Coordinates of C-alpha atoms in Angstrom, one line a residue:
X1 CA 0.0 0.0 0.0
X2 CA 1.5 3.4 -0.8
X3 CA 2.1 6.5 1.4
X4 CA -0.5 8.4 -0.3
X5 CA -3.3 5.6 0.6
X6 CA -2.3 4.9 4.1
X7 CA -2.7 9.1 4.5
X8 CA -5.9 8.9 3.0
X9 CA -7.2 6.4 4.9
X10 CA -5.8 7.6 8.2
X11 CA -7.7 10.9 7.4
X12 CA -11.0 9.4 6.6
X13 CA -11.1 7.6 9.8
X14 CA -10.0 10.4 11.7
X15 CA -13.1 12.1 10.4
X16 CA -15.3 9.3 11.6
X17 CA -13.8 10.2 14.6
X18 CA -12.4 6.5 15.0
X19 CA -8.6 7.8 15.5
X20 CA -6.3 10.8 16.1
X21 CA -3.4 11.1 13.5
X22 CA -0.2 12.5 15.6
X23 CA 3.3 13.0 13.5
X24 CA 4.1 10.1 12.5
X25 CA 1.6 7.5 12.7
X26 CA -2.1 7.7 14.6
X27 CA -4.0 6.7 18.6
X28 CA -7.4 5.2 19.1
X29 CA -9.9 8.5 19.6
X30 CA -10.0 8.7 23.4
X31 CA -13.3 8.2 25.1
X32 CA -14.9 11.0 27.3
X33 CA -14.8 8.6 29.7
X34 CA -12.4 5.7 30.3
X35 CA -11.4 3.6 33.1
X36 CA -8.0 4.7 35.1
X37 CA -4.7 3.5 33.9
X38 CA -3.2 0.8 36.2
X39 CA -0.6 1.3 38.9
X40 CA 1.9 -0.6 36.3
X41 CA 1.2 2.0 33.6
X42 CA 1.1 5.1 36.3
X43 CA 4.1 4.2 38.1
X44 CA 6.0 2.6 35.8
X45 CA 8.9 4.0 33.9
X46 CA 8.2 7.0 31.8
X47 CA 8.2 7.2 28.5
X48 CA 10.6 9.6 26.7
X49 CA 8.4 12.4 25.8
X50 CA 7.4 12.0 30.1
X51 CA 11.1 12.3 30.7
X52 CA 11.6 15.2 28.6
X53 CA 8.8 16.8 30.0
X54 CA 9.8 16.1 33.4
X55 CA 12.7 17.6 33.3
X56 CA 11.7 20.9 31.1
X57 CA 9.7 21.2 34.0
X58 CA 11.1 20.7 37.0
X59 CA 13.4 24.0 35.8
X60 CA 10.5 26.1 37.0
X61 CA 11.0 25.2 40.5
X62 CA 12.7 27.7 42.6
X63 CA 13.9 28.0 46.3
X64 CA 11.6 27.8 49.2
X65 CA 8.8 28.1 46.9
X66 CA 5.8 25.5 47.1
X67 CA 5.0 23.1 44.5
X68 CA 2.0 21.3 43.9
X69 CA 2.6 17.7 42.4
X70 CA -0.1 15.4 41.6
X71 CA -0.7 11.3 41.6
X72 CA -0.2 11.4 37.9
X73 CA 2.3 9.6 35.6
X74 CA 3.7 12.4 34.6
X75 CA 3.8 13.3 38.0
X76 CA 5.4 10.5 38.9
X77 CA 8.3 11.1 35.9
X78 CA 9.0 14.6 37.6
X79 CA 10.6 12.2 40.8
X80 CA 13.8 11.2 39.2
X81 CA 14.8 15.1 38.2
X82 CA 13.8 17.1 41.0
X83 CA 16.5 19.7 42.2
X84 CA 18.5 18.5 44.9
X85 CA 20.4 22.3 45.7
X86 CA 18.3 23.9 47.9
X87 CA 15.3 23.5 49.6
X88 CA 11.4 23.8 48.9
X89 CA 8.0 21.7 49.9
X90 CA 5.7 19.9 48.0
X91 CA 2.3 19.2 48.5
X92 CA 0.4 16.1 46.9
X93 CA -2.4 14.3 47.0
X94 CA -0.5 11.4 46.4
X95 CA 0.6 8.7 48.4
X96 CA 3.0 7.4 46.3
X97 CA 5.0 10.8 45.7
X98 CA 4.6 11.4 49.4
X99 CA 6.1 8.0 49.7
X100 CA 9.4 8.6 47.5
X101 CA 9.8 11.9 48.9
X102 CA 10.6 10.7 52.3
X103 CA 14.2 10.6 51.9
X104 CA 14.6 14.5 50.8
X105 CA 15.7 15.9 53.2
X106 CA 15.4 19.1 51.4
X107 CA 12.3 19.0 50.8
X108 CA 9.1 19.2 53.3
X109 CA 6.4 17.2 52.0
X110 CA 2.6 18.0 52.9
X111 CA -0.3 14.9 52.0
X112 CA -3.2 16.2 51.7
X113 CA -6.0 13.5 53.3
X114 CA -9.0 11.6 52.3
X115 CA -10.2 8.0 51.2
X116 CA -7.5 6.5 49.5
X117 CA -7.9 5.0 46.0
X118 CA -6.5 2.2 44.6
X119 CA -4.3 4.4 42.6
X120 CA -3.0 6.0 45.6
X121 CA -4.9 9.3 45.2
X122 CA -7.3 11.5 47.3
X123 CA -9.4 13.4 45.4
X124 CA -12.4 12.6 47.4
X125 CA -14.9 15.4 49.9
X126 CA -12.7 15.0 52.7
X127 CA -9.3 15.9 50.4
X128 CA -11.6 18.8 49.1
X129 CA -11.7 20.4 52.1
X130 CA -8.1 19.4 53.4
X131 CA -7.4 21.0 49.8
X132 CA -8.6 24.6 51.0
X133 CA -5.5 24.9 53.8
X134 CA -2.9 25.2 51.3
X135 CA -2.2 27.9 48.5
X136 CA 0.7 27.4 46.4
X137 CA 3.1 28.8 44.4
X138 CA 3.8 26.4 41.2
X139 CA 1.1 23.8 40.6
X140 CA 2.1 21.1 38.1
X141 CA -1.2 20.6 36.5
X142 CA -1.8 17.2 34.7
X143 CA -5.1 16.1 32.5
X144 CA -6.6 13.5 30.4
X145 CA -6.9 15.8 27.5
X146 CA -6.6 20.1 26.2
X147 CA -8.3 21.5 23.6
X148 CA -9.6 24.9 23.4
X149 CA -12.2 24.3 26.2
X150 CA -9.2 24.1 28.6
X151 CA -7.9 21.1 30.5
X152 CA -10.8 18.1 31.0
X153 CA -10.4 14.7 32.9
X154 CA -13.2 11.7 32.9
X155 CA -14.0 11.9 36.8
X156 CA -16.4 14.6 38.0
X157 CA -14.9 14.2 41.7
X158 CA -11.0 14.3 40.1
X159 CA -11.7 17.6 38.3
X160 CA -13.6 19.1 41.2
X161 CA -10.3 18.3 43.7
X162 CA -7.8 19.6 40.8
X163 CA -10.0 22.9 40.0
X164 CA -9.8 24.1 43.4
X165 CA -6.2 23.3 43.4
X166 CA -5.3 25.6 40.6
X167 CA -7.6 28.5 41.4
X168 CA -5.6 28.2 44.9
X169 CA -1.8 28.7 42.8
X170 CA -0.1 31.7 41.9
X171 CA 1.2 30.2 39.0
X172 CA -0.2 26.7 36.9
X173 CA 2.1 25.0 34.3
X174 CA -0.3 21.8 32.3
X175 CA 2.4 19.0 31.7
X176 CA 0.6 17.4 28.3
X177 CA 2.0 14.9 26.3
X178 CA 1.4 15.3 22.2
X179 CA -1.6 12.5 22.3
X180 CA -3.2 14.4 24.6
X181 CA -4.2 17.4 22.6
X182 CA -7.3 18.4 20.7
X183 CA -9.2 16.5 23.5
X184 CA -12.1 17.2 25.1
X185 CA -12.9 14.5 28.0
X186 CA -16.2 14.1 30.6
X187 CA -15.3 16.7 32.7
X188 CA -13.8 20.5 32.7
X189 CA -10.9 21.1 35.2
X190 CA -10.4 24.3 33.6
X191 CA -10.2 27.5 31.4
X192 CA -7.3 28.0 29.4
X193 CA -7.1 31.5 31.1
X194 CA -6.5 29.7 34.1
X195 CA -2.7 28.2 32.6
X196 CA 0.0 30.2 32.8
X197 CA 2.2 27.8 30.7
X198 CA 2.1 24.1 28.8
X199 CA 4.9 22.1 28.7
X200 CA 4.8 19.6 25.5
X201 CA 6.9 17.0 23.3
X202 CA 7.7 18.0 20.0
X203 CA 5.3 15.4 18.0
X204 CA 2.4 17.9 19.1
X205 CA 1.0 19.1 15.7
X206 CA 1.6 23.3 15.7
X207 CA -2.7 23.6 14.8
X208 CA -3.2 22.0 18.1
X209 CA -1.4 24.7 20.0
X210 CA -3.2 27.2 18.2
X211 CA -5.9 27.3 20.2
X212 CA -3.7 27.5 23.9
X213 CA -1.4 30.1 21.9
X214 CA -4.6 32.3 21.0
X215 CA -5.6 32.2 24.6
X216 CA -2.1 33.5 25.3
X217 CA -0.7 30.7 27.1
X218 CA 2.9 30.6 27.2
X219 CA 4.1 27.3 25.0
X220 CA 7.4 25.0 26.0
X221 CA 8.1 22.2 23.6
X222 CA 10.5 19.5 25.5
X223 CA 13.5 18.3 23.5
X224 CA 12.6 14.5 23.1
X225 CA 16.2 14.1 21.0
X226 CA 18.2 15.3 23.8
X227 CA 19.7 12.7 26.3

């Protein structure tokens, strides 16, 4: 089959909204809703667009300053780079990055309670209101898809815990992987206006920025060739 064929048919199905063609190839058209990923995939090792991510972002971070770090896998990528010169505290709904973080002695961690998920996350009522203490300076924002609505997630309760979280930080960077993009999923977490900067791999097509460059949101594309 040639080039031009396999183009052709990649487009028509993407019209039928039964895929997503990315640079270089093509993803099964996420669902508004889905089921979580497993622990394995969550806490496993990154991929390298996570790693490249991870460590455009973890730049940001500054002294004393206090980060927000979710229970996501990309979230969970940001572990292996975090500056180890000088000190700062996280807070997380997460007991997993809680767990890891133990051993930083540089860094003071805060969990923020509630019913604990399988996945290790709080994101419940209780976490909600445990949620309200806190105001941060850097949130690390994660989602299950961005498009010109803003960020969106498939649990009602997970973008009800994360809205409050980034209306409570001075400043919110979205850490979105290419696939991601041009997706809008069950629930809003929120505006565009809300994101101060997103932090991408370099297979994210330039027409699905558009719509987070028109909003003026500041755009960060992660070298994926570098080491």
């Amino acid at each position: 089959m040639s080039i031009d064929s396999l183009r052709r048919d990649l487009s028509m199905m993407e019209e039928l909204n039964l895929l997503k063609r990315t640079h270089g190839g093509a993803i099964p058209m996420p669902m508004s809703r889905q089921s979580p990923r497993s622990n394995q995939e969550r806490y496993g090792k990154a991929n390298t667009q996570q790693q490249q991510i991870a460590k455009e972002a973890v730049a940001r971070i500054e002294p004393e300053q206090t980060v927000f770090i979710g229970g996501a896998s990309i979230h969970y990528a940001l572990l292996q780079y975090l500056p180890v010169d000088f000190a700062y505290t996280v807070v997380t709904n997460s007991v997993e990055i809680a767990y890891h973080l133990r051993d930083y002695t540089h860094v003071t961690t805060y969990l923020i309670g509630g019913e604990v998920k399988s996945s290790g996350n709080m994101t419940d009522s209780l976490a909600l209101e445990n949620s309200r203490r806190f105001s941060v300076d850097l949130c690390f924002a994660s989602a299950g898809g961005i498009s010109a609505k803003g960020l969106s997630t498939a649990t009602p309760e997970v973008a009800v815990f994360h809205e409050h979280i980034y209306a409570a930080s001075a400043k919110v960077i979205a850490l979105v992987e290419h696939h991601k993009f041009d997706t809008t999923m069950f629930s809003s977490i929120c505006p565009l206006a809300r994101i101060h900067e997103v932090i991408t791999d370099s297979d994210t097509l330039d027409d699905h920025l558009a719509p987070m460059k028109n909003a003026g949101v500041s755009i960060s594309i992660a070298d994926t060739e570098a080491g």
